PDB file of C-alpha atoms in Angstrom:
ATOM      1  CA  UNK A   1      69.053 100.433 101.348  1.00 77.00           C
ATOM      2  CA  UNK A   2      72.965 100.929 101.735  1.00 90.00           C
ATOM      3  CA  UNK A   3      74.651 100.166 104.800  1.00 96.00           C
ATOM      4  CA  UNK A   4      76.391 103.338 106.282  1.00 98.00           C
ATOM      5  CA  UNK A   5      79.019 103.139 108.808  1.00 98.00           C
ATOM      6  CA  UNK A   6      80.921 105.590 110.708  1.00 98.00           C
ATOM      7  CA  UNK A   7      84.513 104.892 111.910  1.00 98.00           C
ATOM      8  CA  UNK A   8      85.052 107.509 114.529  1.00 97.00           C
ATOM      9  CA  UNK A   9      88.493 108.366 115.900  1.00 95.00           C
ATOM     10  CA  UNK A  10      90.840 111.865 116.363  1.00 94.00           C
ATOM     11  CA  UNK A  11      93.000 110.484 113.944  1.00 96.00           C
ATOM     12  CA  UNK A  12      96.092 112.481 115.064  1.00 95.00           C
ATOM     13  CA  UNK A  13      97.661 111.783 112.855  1.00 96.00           C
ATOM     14  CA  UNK A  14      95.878 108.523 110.707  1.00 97.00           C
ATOM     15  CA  UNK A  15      98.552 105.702 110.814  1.00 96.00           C
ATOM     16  CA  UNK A  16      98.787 102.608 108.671  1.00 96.00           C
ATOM     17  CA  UNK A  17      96.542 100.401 111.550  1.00 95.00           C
ATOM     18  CA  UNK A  18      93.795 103.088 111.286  1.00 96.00           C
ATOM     19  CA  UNK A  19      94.172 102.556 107.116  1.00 96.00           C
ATOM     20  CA  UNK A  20      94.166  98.773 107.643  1.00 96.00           C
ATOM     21  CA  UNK A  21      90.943  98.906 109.175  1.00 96.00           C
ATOM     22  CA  UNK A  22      89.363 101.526 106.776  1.00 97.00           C
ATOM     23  CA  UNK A  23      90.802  99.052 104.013  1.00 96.00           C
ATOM     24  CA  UNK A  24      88.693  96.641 105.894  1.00 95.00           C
ATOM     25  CA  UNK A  25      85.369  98.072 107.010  1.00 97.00           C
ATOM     26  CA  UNK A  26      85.070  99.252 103.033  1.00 96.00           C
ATOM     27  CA  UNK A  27      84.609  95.574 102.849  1.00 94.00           C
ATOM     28  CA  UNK A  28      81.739  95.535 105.538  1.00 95.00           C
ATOM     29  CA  UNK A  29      79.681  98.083 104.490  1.00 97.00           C
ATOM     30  CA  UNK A  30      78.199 100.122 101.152  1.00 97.00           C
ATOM     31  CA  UNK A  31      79.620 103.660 102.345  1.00 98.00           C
ATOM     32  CA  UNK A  32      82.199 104.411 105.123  1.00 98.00           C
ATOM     33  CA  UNK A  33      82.017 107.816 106.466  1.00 98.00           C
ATOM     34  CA  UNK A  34      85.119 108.186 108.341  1.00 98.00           C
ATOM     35  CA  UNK A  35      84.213 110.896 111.237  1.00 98.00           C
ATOM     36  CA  UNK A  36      87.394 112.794 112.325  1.00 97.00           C
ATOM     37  CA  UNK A  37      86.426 114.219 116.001  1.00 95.00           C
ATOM     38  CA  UNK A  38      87.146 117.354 117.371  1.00 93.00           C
ATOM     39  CA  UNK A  39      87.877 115.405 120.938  1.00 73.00           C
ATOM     40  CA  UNK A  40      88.577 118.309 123.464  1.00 65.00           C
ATOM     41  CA  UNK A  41      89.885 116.017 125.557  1.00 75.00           C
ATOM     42  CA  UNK A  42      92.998 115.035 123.906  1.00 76.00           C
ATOM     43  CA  UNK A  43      95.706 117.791 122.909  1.00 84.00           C
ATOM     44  CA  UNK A  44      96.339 116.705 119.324  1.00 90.00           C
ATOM     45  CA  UNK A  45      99.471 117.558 117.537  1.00 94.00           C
ATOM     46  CA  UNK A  46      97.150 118.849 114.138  1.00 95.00           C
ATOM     47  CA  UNK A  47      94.090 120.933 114.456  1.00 94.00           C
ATOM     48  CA  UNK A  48      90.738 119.526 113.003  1.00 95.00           C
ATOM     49  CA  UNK A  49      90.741 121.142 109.656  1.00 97.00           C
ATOM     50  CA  UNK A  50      94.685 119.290 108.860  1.00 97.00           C
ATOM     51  CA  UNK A  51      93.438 116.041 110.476  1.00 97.00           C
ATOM     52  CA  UNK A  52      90.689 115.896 108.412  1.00 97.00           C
ATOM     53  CA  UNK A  53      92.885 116.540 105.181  1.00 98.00           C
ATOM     54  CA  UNK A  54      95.732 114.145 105.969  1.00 98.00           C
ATOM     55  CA  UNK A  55      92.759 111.167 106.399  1.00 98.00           C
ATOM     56  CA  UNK A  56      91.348 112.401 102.785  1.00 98.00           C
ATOM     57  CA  UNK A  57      94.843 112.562 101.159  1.00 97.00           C
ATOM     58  CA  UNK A  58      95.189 108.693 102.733  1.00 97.00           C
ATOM     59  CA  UNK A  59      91.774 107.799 101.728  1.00 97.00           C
ATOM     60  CA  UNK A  60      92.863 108.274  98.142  1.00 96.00           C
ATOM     61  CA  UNK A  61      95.211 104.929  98.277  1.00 95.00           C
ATOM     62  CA  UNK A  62      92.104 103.319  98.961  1.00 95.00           C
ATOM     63  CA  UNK A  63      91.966 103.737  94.899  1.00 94.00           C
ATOM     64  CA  UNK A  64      88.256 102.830  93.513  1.00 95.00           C
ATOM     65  CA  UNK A  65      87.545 101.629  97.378  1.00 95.00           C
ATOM     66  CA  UNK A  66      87.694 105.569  97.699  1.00 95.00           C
ATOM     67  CA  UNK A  67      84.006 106.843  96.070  1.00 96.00           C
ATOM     68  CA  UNK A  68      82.681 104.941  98.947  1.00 97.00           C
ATOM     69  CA  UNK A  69      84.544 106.716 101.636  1.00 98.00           C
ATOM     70  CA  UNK A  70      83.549 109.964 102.812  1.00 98.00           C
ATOM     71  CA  UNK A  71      85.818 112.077 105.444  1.00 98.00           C
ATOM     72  CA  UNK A  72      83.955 114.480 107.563  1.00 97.00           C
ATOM     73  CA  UNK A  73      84.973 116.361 111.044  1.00 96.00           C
ATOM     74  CA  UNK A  74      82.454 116.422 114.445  1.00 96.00           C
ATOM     75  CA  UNK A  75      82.019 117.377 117.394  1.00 93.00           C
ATOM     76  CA  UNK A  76      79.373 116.499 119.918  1.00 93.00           C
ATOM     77  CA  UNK A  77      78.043 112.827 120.452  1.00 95.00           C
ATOM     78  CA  UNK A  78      79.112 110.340 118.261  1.00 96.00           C
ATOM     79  CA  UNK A  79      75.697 108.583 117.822  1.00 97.00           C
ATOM     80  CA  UNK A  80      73.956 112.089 117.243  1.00 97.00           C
ATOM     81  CA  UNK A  81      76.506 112.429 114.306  1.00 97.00           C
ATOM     82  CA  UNK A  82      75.585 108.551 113.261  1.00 98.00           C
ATOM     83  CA  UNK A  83      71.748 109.498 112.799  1.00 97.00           C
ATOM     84  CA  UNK A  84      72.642 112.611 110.940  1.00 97.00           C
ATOM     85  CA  UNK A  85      74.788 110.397 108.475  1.00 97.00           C
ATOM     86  CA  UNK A  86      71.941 107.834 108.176  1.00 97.00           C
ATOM     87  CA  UNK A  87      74.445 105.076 110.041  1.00 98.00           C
ATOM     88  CA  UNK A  88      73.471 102.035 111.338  1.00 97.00           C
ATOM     89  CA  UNK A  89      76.843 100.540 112.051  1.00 98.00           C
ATOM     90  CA  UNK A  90      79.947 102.058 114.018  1.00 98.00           C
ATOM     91  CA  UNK A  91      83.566 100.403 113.153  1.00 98.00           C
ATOM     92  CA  UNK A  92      85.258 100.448 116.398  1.00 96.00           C
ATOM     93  CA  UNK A  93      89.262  98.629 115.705  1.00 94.00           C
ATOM     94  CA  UNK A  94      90.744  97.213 117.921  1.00 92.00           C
ATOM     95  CA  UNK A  95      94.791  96.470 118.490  1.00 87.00           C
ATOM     96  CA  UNK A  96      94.922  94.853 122.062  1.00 79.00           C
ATOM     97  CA  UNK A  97      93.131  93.198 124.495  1.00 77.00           C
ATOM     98  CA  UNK A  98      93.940  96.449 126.803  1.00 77.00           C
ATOM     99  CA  UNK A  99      91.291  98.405 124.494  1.00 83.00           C
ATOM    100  CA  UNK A 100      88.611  96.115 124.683  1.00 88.00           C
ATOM    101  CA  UNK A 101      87.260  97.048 127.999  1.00 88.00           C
ATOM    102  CA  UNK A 102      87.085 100.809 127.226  1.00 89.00           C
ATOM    103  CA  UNK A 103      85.532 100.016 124.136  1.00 92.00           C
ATOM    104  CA  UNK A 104      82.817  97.792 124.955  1.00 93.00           C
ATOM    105  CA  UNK A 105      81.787 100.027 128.003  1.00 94.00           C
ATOM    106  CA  UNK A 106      81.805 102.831 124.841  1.00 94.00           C
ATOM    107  CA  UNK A 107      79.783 100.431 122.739  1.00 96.00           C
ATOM    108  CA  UNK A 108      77.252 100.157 125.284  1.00 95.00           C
ATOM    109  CA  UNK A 109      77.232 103.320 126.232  1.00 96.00           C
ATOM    110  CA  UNK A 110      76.711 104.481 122.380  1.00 96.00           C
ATOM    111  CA  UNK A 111      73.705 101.752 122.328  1.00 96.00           C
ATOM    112  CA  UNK A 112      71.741 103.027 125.436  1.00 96.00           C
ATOM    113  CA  UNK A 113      72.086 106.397 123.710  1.00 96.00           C
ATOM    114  CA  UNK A 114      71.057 105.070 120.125  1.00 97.00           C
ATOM    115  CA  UNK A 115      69.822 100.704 120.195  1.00 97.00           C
ATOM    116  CA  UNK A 116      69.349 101.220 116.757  1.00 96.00           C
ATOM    117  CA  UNK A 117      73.199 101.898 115.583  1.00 97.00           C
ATOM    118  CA  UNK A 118      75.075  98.643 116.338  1.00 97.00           C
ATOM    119  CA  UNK A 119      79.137  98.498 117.130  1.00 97.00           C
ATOM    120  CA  UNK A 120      80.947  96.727 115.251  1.00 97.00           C
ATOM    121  CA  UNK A 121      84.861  95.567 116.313  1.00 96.00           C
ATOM    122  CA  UNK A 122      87.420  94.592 113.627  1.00 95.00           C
ATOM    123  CA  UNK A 123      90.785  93.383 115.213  1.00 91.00           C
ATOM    124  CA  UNK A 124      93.861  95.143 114.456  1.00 88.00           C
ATOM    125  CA  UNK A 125      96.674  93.137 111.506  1.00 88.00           C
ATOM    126  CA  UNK A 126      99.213  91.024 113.474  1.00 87.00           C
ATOM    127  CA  UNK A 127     100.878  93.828 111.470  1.00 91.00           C
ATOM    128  CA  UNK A 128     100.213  96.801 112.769  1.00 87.00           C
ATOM    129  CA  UNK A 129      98.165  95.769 116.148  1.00 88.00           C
ATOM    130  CA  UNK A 130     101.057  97.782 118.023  1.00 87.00           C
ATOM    131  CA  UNK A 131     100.642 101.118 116.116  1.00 89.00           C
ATOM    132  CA  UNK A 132      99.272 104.163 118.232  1.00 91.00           C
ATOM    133  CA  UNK A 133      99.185 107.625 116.720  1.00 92.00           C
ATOM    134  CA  UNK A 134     100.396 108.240 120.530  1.00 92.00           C
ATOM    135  CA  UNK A 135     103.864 106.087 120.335  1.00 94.00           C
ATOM    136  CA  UNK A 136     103.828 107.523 116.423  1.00 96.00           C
ATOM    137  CA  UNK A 137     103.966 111.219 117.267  1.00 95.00           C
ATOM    138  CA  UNK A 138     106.485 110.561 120.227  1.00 95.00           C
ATOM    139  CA  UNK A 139     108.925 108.915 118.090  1.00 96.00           C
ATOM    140  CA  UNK A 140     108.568 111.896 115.635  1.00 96.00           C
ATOM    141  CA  UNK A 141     109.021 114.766 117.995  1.00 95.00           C
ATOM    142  CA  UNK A 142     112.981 112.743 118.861  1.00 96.00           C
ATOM    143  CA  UNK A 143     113.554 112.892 115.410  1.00 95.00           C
ATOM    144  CA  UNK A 144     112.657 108.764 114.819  1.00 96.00           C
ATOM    145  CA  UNK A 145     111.360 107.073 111.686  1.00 97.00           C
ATOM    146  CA  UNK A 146     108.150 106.976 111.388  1.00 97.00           C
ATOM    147  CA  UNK A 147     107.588 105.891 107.859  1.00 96.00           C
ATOM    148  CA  UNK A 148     106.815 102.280 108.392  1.00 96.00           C
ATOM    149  CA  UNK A 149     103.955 103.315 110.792  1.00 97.00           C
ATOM    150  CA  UNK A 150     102.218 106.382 108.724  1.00 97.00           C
ATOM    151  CA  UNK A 151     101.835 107.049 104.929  1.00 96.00           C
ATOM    152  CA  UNK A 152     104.466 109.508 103.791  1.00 96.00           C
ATOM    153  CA  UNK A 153     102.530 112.597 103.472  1.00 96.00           C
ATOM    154  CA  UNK A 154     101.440 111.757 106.901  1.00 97.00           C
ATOM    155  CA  UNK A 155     105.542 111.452 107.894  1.00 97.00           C
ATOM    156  CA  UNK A 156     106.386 114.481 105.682  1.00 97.00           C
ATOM    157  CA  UNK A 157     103.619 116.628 108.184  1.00 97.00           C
ATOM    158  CA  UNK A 158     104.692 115.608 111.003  1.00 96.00           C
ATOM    159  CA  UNK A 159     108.277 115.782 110.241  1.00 95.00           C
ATOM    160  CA  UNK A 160     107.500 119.375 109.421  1.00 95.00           C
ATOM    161  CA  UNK A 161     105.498 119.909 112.524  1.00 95.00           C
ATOM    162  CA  UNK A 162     108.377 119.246 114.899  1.00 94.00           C
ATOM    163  CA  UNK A 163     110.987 120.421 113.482  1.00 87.00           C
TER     164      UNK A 163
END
């Protein structure tokens, strides 16, 4: 039986720390299906159907990492989703010791709601533990680089986006 994991996120927009785990979690399990959320709750930059594109386009640098990876959009509860996709694992990353609290009361949340489907953390790189797609599209909306933190069709969007 393969072992399916979902890495959940908004993705808005996929930087190189969300890539550096995806590189990772390839590693961890037979098929990644990276779940791009519709997250009313944030006020992304893209919409869902561009969000979901710019994480395929990146998932192609994966090279023959990318059959494995699968890129699909969602909306609802994350461990409904899981089930559907036949997941037993979700890839949580994490870049400081600020997000651990929020995501291990999410982790057990997600595991009252569905015990089967473990969580499972993978630290952010000493080299990009300081990325957020937050800081990423504040820089680009003053007109900063951005091209060390996001792949350059990712840059070339977003540079579009605000100008």
């Amino acid at each position: 039986m393969a072992r399916i994991g979902v890495y959940p996120g908004t993705f808005d927009p996929i930087t190189v720390g969300h890539f550096d785990v995806i590189k990772r979690a390839v590693h961890v399990v037979d098929k990644l299906v990276i779940a791009v959320a519709l997250d009313t709750g944030k006020e992304p930059v893209f919409d869902l159907p561009m969000r979901t594109k710019l994480v395929r386009e990146d998932v192609k640098l994966l090279g023959k990492d990318a059959k494995r990876v699968e890129v699909r959009s969602f909306s609802g509860l994350l461990m409904d989703f899981a089930e559907d996709e036949g997941a037993r694992i979700v890839i949580r990353g994490l870049r400081a010791v600020s997000d651990f609290e929020y995501e291990f009361q999410m982790a057990c949340m997600n595991s009252r709601l569905n015990p089967n489907i473990e969580t499972v953390f993978l630290t952010a790189s000493e080299d990009t533990h300081f990325i957020s797609s937050r800081f990423v599209k504040q820089i680009a909306r003053l007109g900063g680089d951005i091209s060390s933190f996001v792949s350059p069709g990712v840059a070339k969007h977003l540079k579009a986006h605000f100008s």
